[in-house]
mmCIF file of C-alpha atoms and ligand atoms in Angstrom:
data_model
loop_
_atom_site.group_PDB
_atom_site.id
_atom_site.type_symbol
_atom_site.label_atom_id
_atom_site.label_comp_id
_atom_site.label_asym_id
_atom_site.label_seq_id
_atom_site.Cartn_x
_atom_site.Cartn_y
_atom_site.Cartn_z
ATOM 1 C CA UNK R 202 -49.468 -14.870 -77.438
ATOM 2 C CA UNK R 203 -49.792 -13.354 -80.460
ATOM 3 C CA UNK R 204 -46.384 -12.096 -82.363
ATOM 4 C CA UNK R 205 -47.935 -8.171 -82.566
ATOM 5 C CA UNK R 206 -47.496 -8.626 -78.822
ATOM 6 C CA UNK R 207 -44.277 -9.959 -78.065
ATOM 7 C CA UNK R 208 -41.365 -7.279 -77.164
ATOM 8 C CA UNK R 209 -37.856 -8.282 -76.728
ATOM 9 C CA UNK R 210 -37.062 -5.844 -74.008
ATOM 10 C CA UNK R 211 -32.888 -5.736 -73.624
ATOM 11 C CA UNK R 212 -31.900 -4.691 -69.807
ATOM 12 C CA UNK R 213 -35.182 -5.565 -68.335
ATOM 13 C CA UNK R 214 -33.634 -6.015 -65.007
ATOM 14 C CA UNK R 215 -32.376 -2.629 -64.993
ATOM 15 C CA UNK R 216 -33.975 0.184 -63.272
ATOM 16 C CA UNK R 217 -36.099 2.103 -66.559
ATOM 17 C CA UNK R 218 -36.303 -1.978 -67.866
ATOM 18 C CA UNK R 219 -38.316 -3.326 -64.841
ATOM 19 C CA UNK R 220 -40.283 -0.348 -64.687
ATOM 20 C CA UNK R 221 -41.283 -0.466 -68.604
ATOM 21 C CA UNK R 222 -41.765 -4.234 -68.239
ATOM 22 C CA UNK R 223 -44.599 -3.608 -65.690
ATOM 23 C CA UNK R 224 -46.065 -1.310 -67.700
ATOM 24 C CA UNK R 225 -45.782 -3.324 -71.198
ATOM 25 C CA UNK R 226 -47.650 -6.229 -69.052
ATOM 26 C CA UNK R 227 -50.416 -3.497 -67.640
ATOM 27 C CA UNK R 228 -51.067 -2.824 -71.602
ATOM 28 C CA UNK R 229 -51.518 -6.435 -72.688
ATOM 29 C CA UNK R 230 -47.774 -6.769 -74.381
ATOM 30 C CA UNK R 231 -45.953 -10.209 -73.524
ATOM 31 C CA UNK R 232 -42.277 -8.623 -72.880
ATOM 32 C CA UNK R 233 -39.636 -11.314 -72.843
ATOM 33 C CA UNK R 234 -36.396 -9.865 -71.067
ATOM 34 C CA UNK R 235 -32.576 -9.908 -72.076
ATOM 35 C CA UNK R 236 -30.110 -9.349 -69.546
ATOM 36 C CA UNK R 237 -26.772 -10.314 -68.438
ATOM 37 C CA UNK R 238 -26.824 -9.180 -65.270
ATOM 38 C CA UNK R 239 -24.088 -6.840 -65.279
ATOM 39 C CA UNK R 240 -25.470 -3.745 -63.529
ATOM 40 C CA UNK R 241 -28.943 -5.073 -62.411
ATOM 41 C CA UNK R 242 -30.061 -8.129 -59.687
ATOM 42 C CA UNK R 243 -31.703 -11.148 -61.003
ATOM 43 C CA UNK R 244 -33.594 -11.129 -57.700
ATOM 44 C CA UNK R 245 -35.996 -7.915 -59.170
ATOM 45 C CA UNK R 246 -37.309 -10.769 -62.022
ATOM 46 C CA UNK R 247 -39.488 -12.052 -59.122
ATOM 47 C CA UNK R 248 -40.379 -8.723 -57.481
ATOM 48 C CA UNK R 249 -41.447 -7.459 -61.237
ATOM 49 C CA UNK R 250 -44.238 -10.955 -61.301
ATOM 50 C CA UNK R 251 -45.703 -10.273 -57.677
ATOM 51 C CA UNK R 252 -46.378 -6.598 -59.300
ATOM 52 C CA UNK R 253 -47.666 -8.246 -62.541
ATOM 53 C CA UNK R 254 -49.237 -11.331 -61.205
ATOM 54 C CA UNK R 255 -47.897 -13.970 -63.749
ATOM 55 C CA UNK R 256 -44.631 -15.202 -64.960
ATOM 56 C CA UNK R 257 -42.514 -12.661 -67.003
ATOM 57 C CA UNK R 258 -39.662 -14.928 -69.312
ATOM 58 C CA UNK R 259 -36.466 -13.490 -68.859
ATOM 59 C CA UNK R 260 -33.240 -15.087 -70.897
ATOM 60 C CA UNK R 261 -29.971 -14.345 -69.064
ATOM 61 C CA UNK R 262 -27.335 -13.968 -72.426
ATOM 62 C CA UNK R 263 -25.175 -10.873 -73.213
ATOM 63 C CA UNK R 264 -27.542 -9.190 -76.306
ATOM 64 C CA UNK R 265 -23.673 -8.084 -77.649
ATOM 65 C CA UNK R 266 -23.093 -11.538 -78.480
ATOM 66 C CA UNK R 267 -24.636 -12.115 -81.940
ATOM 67 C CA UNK R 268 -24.807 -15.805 -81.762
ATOM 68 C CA UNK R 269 -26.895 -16.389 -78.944
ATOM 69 C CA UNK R 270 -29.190 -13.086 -79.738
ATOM 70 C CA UNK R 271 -29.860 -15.301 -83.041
ATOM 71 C CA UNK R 272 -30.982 -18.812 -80.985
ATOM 72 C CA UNK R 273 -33.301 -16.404 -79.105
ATOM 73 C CA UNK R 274 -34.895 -14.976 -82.130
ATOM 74 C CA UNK R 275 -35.055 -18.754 -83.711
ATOM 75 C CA UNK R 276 -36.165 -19.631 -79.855
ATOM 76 C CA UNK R 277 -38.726 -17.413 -79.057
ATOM 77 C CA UNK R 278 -40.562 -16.481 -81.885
ATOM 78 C CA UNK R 279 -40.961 -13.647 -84.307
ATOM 79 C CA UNK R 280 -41.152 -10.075 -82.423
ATOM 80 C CA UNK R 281 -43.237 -7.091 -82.661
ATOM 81 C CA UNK R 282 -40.767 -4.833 -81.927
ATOM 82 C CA UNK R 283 -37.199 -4.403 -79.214
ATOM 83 C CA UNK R 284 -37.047 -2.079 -76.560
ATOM 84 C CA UNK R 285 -33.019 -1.850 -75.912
ATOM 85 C CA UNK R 286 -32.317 -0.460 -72.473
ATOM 86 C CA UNK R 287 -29.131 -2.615 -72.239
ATOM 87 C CA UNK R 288 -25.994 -0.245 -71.756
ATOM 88 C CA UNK R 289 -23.053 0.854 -69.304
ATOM 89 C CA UNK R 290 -24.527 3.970 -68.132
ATOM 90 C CA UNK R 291 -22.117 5.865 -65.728
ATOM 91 C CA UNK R 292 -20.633 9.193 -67.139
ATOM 92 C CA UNK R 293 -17.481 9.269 -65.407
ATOM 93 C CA UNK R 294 -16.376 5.185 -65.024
ATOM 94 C CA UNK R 295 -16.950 6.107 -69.217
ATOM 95 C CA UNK R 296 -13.956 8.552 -68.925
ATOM 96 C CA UNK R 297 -11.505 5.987 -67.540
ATOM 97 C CA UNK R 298 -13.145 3.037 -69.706
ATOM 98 C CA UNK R 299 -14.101 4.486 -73.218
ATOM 99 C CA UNK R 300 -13.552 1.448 -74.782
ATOM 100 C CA UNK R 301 -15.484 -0.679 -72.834
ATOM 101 C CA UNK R 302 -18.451 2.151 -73.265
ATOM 102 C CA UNK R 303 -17.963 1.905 -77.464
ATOM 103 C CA UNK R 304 -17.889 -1.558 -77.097
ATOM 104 C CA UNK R 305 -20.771 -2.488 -74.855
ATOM 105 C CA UNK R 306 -23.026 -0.039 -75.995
ATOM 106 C CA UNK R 307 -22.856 0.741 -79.522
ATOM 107 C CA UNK R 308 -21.152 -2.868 -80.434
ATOM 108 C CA UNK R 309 -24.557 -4.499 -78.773
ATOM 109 C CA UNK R 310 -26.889 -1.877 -80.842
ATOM 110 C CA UNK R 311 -25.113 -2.963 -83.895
ATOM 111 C CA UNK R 312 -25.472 -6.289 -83.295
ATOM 112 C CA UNK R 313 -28.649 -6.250 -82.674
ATOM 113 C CA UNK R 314 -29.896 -4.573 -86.126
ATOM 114 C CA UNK R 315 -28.285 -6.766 -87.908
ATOM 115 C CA UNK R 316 -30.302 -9.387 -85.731
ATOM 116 C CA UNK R 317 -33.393 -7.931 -86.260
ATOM 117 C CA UNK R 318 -32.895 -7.655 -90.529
ATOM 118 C CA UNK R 319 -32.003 -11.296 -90.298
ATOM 119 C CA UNK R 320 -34.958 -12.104 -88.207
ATOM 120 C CA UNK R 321 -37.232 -9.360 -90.257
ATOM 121 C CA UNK R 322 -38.210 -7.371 -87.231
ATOM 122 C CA UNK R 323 -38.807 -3.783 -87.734
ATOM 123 C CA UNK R 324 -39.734 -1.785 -84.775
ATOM 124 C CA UNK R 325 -37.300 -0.262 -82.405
ATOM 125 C CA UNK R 326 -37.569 1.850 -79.415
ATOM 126 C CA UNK R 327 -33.928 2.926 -78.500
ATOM 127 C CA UNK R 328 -32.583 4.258 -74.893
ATOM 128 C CA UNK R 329 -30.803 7.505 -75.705
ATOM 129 C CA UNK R 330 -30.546 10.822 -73.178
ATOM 130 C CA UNK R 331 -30.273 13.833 -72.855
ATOM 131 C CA UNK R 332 -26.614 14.132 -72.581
ATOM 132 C CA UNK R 333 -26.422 14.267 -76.148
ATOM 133 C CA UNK R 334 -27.815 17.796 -75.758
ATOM 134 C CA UNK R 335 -24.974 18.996 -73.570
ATOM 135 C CA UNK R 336 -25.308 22.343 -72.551
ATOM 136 C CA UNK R 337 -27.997 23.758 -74.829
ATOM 137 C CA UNK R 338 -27.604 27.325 -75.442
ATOM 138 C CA UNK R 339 -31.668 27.984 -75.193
ATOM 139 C CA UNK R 340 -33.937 26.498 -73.038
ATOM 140 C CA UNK R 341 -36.347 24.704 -73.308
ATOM 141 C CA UNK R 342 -34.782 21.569 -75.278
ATOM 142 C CA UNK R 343 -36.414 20.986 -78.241
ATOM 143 C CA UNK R 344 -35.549 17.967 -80.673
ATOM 144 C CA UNK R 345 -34.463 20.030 -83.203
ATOM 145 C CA UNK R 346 -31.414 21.720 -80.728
ATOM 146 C CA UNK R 347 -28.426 21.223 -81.861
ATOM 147 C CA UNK R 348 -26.312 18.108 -80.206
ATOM 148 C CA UNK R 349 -23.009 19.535 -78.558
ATOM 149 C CA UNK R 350 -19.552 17.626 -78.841
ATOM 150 C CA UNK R 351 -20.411 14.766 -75.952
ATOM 151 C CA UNK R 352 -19.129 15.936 -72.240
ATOM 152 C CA UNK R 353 -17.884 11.841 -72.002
ATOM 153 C CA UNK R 354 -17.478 8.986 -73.865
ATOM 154 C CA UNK R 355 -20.763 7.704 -72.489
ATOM 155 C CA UNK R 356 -22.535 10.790 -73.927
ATOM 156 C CA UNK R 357 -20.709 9.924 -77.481
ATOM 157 C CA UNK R 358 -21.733 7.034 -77.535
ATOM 158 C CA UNK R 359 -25.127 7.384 -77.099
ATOM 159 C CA UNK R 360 -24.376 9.909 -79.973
ATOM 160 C CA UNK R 361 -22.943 7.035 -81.935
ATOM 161 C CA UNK R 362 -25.939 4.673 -81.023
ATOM 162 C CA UNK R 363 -28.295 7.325 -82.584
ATOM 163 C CA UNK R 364 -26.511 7.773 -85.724
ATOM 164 C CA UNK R 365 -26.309 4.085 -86.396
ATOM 165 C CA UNK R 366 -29.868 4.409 -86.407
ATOM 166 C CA UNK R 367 -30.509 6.881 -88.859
ATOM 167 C CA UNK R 368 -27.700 5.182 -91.176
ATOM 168 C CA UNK R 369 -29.164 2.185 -90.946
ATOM 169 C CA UNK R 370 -32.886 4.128 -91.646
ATOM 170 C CA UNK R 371 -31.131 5.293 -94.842
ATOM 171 C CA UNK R 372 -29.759 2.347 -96.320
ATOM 172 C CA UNK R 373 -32.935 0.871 -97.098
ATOM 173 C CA UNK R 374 -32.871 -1.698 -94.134
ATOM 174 C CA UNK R 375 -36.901 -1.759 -92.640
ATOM 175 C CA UNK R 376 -36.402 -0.400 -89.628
ATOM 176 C CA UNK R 377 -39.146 2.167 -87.861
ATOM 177 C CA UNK R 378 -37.469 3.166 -84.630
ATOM 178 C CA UNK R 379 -38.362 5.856 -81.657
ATOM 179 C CA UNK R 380 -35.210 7.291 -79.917
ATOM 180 C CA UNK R 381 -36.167 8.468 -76.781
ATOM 181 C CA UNK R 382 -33.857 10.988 -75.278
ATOM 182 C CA UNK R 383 -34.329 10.883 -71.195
ATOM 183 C CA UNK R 384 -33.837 13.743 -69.391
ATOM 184 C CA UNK R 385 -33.363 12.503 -65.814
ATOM 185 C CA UNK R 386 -35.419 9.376 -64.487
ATOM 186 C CA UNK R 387 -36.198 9.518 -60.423
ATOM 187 C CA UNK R 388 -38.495 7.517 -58.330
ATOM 188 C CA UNK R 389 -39.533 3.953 -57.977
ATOM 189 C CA UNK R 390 -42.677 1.860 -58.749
ATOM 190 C CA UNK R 391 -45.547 3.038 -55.964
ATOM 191 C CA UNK R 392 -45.700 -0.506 -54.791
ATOM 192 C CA UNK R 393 -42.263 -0.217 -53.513
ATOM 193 C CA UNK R 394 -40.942 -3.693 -54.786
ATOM 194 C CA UNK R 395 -38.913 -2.464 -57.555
ATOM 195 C CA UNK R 396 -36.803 0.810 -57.959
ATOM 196 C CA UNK R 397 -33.089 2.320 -58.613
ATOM 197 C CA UNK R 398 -30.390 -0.468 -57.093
ATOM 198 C CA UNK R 399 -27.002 1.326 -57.661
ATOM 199 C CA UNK R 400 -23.936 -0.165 -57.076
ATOM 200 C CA UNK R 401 -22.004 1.201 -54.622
ATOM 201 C CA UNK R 402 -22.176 4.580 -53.314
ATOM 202 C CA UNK R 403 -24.834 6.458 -55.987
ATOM 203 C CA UNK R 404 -23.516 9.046 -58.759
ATOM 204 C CA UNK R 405 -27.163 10.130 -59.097
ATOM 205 C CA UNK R 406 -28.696 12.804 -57.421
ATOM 206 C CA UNK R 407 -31.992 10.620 -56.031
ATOM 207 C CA UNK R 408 -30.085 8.105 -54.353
ATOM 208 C CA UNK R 409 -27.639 9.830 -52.976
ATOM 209 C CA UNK R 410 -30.515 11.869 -51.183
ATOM 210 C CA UNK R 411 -32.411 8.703 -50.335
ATOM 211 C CA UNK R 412 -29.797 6.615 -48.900
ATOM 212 C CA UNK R 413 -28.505 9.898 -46.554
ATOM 213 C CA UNK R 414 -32.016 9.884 -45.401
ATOM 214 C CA UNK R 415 -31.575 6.001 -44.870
ATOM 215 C CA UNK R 416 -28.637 6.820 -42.875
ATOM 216 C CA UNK R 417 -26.616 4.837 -45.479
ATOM 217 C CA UNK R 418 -24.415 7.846 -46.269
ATOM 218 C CA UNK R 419 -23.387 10.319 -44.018
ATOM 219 C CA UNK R 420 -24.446 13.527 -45.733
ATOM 220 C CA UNK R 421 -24.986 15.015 -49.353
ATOM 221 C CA UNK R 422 -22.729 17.742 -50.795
ATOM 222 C CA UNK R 423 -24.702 20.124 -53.064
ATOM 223 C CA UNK R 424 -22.356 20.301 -56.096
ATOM 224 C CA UNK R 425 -22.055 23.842 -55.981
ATOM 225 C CA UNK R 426 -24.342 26.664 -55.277
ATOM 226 C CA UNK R 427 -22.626 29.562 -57.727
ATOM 227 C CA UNK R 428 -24.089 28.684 -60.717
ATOM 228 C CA UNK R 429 -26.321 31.478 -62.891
ATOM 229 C CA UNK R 430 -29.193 30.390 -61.808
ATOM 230 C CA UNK R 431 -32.393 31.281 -59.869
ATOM 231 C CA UNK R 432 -31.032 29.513 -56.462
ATOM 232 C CA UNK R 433 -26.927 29.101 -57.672
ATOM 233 C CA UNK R 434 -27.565 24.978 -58.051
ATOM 234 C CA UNK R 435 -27.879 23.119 -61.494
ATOM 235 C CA UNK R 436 -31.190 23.084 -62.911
ATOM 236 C CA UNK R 437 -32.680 19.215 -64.202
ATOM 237 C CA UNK R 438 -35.457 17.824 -65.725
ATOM 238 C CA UNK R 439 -36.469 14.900 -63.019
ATOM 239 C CA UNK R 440 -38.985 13.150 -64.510
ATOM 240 C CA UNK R 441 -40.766 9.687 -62.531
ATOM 241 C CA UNK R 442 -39.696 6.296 -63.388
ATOM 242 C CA UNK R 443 -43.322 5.121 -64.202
ATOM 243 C CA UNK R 444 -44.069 8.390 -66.917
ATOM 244 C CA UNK R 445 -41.076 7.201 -68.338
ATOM 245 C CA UNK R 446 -41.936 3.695 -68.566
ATOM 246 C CA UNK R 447 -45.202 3.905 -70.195
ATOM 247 C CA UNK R 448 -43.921 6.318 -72.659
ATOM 248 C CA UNK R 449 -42.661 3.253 -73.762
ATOM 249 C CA UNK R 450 -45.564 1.960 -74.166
ATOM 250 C CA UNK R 451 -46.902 4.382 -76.441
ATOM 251 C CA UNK R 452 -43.691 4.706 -78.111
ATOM 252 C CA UNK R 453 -44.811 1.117 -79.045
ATOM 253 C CA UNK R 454 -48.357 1.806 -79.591
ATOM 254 C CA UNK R 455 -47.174 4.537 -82.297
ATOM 255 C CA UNK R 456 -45.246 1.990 -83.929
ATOM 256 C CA UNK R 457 -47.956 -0.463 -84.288
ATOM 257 C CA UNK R 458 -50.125 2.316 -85.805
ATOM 258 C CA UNK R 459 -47.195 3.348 -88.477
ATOM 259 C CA UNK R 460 -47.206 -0.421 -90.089
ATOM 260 C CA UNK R 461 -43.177 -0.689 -90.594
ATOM 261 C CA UNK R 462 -42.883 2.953 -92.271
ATOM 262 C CA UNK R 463 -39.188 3.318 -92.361
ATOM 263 C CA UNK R 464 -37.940 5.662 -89.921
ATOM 264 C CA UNK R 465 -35.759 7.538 -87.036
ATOM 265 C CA UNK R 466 -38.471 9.243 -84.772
ATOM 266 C CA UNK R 467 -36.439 11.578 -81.803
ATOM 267 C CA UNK R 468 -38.641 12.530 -78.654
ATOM 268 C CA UNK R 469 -38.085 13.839 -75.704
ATOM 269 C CA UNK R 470 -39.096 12.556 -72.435
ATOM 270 C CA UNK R 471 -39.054 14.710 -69.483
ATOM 271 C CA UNK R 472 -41.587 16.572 -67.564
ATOM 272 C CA UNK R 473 -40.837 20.168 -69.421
ATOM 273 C CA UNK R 474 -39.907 21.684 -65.679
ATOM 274 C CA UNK R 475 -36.608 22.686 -64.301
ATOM 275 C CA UNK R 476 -35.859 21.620 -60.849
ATOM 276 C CA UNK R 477 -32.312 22.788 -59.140
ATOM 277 C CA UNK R 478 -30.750 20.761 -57.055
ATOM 278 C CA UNK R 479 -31.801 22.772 -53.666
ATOM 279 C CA UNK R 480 -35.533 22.707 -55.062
ATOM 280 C CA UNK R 481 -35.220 18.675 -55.758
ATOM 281 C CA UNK R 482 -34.009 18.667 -51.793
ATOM 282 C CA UNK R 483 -37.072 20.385 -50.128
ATOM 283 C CA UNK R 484 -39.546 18.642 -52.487
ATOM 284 C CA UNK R 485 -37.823 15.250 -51.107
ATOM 285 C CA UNK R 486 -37.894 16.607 -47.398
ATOM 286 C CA UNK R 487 -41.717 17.638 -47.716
ATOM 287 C CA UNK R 488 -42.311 13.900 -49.123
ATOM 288 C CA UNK R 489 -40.363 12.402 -46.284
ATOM 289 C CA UNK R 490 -41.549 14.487 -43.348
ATOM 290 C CA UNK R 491 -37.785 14.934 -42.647
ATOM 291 C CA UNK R 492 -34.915 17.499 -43.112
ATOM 292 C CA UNK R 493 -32.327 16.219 -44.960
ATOM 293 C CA UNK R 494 -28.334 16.342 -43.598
ATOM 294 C CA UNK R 495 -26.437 17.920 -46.572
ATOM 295 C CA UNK R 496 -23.934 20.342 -47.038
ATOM 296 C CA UNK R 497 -22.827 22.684 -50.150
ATOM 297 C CA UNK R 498 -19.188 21.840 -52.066
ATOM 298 C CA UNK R 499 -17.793 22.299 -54.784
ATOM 299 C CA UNK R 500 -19.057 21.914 -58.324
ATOM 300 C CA UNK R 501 -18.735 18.417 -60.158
ATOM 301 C CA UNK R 502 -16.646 18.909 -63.314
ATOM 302 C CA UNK R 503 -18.378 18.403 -66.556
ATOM 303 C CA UNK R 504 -21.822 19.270 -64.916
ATOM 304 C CA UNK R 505 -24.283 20.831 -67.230
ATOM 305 C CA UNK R 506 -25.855 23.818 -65.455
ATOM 306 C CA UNK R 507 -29.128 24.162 -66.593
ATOM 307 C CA UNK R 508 -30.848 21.662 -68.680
ATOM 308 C CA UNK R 509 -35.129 20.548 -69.206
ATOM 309 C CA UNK R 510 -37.111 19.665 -72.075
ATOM 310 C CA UNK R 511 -39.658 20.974 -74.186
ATOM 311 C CA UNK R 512 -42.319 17.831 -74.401
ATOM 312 C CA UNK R 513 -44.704 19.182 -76.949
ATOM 313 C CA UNK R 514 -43.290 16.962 -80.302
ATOM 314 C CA UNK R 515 -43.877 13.784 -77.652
ATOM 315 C CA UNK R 516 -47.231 14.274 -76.084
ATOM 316 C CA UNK R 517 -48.736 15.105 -79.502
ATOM 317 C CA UNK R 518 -46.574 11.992 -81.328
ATOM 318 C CA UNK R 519 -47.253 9.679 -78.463
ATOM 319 C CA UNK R 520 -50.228 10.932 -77.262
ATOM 320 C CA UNK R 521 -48.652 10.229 -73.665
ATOM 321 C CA UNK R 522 -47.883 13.186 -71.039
ATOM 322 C CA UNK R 523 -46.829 13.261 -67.297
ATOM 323 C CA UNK R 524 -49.307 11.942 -64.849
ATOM 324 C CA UNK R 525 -46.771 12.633 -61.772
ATOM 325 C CA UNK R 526 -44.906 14.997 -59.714
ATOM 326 C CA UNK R 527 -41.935 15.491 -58.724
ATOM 327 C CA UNK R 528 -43.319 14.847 -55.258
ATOM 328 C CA UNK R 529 -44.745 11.773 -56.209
ATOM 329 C CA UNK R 530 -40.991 10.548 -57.320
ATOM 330 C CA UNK R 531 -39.236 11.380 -54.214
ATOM 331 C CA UNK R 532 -42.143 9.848 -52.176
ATOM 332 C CA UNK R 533 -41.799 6.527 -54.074
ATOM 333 C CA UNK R 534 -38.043 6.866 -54.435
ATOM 334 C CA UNK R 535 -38.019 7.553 -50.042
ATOM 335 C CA UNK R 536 -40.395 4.074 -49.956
ATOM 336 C CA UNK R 537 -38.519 2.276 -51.808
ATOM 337 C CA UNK R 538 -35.137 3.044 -49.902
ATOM 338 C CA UNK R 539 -37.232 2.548 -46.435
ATOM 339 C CA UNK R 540 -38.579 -0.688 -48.183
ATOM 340 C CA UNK R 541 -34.966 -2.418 -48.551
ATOM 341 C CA UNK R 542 -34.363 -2.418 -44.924
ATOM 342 C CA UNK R 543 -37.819 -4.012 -43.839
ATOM 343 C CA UNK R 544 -38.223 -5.946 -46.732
ATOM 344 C CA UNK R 545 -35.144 -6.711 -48.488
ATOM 345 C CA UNK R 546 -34.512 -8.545 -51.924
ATOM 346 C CA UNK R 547 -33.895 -12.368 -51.513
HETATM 347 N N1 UFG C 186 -25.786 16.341 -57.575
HETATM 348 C C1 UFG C 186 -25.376 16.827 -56.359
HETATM 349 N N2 UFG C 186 -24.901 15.929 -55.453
HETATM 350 C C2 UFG C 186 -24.809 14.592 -55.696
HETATM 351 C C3 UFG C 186 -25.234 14.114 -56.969
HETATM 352 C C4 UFG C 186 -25.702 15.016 -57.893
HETATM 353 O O1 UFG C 186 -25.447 18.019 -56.082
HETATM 354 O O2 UFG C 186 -24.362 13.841 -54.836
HETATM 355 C C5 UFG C 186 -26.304 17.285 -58.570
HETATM 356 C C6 UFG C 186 -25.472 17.341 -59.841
HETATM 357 O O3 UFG C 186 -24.400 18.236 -59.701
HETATM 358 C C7 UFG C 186 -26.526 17.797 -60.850
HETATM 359 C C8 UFG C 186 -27.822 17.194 -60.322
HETATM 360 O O4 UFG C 186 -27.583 16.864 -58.966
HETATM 361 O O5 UFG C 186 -26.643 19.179 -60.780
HETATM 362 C C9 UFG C 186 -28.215 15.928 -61.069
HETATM 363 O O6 UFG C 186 -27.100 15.062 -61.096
HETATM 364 P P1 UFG C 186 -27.232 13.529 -61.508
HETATM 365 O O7 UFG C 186 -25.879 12.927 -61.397
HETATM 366 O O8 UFG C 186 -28.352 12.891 -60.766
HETATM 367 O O9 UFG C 186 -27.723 13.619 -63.009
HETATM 368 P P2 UFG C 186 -26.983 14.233 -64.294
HETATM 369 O O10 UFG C 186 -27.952 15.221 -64.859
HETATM 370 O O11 UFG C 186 -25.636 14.727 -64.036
HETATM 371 O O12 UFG C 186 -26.809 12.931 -65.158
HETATM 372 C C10 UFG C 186 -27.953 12.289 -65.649
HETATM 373 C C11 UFG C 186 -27.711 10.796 -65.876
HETATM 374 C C12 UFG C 186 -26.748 10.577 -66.983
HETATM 375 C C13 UFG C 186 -27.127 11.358 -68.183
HETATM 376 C C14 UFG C 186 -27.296 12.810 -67.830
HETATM 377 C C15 UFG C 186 -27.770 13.636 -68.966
HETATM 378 O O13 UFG C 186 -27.213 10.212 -64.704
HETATM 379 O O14 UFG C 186 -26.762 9.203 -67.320
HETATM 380 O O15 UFG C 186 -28.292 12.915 -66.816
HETATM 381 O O16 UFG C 186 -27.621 14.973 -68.666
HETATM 382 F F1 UFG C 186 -26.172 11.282 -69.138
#
């Protein structure tokens, strides 16, 4: 395989990692994976190669450890570019843990671009979200709003992670890199053999709704319906799993085209639509064919009310926009939940 082709692609396991890997394979890119394992299931690796069709190489090694990120380079070959998904990722365990959260995720992004001007690879496409927004004071988000002081120390840090970048831009190192700022990433692949895999009882909205419909939990509680907004319940972005993955794929494509042009490009992803929580709810129980058993509480703390992007700087960068809806997402995210009981992972 070529070295234009070849994509180091850190938490490829994870739930946005297997998706992208899929899609990196669909557009002729040979992604090799990094992951430790820590918050994903080595049994998807196999799941991801019956959707492909052919072996995927994935090297099990913690990408903050700087020694063994080296041997891979040496190992593998020269790489086009890194995709690095690889990061704790829940906003309150962050609260409790901030250390762990600096360490993990911006120690592993700095040790990885000092990897990759060692190894003379350029191109990055970095996991950042949303969160770094906070609460925006107008809506829609564009790139250039403001970034509010960070709700948790998993929000900082991905406010950290994205000023390392544009230091690093600016010292003269080659480095052309997309940040991609998520809003919030829902459904699984259509073939049902890969999707979300939380540990434990879910934080996120999605899975908390598909695994009540599963009968796994009891009942949802609507975290609060007195909000200013059109229905009272917080307003997101929800945009599907696979849109998100292949904007990966053109983040990529982009970077080809730009031949190493030194760098920090911010986008977007989202769908550019609000959903509130109670809309998200009857656009899951009209993909399911079934009413849903929830209940309205009391609001989560450090919720953002209303939040959902404006998409125009990425579909015109990228050339990439949404191809499905949020009905499509909560169908595939309902298969997928159905799928683990009659076809589990072994
Ligand atoms: N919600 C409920 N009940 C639940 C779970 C969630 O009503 O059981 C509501 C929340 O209050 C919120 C909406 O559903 O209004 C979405 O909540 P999620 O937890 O699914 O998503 P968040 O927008 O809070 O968080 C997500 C990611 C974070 C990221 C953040 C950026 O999980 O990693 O978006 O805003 F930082």
């Amino acid at each position: 395989m070529s070295e234009a082709r070849k994509v180091l692609v850190t938490g490829g396991a994870g739930f946005i990692g297997s998706h992208t890997v899929v899609e990196l394979c669909a557009a002729g890119y040979e992604p090799i994976i990094v992951d430790n394992f820590c918050n994903s299931d080595r049994r998807i690796l196999s799941r991801i190669e019956r959707i492909v069709g052919r072996p995927v190489t994935c090297r099990e090694l913690d990408c903050a450890d700087g020694a063994a990120m080296t041997r891979l380079f040496e190992t593998d070959g020269r790489f086009f570019g890194v995709i690095h998904f690889a990061a704790h990722k829940a906003v309150g365990a962050s609260v409790g843990q901030p250390l762990k959260y600096y360490r993990n995720n911006v120690g592993s992004l700095v040790t990885l671009l000092e990897t990759m001007r060692d190894q003379a690879v350029r191109n990055l496409v970095f996991s950042s979200s949303c969160t770094v927004y906070g609460q925006p004071d107008t809506l829609p988000v564009t790139e250039a709003t403001p970034r509010k002081t960070a709700e948790s120390p998993y929000g900082r840090s991905k406010q950290f992670c994205e000023d390392v970048i544009d230091d690093t831009v600016r010292s003269g190192q080659v480095l052309s890199a997309v940040t991609l700022r998520y809003f919030n990433p829902v459904g699984a692949h259509p073939s049902s053999l890969i999707g979300e895999l939380p540990i434990g009882a879910p934080e996120n909205l999605v899975p908390y709704i598909t695994q009540t419909a599963a009968g796994i939990r009891e009942q949802l509680t609507v975290f609060g319906d007195d909000y200013d907004t059109p229905d009272g319940t917080c307003v997101r972005d929800y945009i599907h799993v696979v849109d998100l993955a292949k904007a990966h794929v053109s983040a990529l494509n982009w970077l080809s085209r730009r031949n190493d042009t030194p760098n920090n490009e911010v986008l977007n992803v989202g769908t550019g639509r609000g959903t509130s929580v109670l809309q998200a709810i009857a656009a899951f129980e009209q993909a399911a064919g079934k009413k849903l058993n929830y209940r309205i509480g009391p609001r989560r703390p450090g919720d953002v009310v209303e939040t959902y992007a404006n998409v125009d700087k990425s579909q015109s960068t990228l050339e990439w926009k949404c191809e499905l809806t949020t009905l499509d997402a909560m169908r595939d995210a309902y298969n997928w939940q159905a799928s683990l009981a009659t076809n589990p992972l072994s």
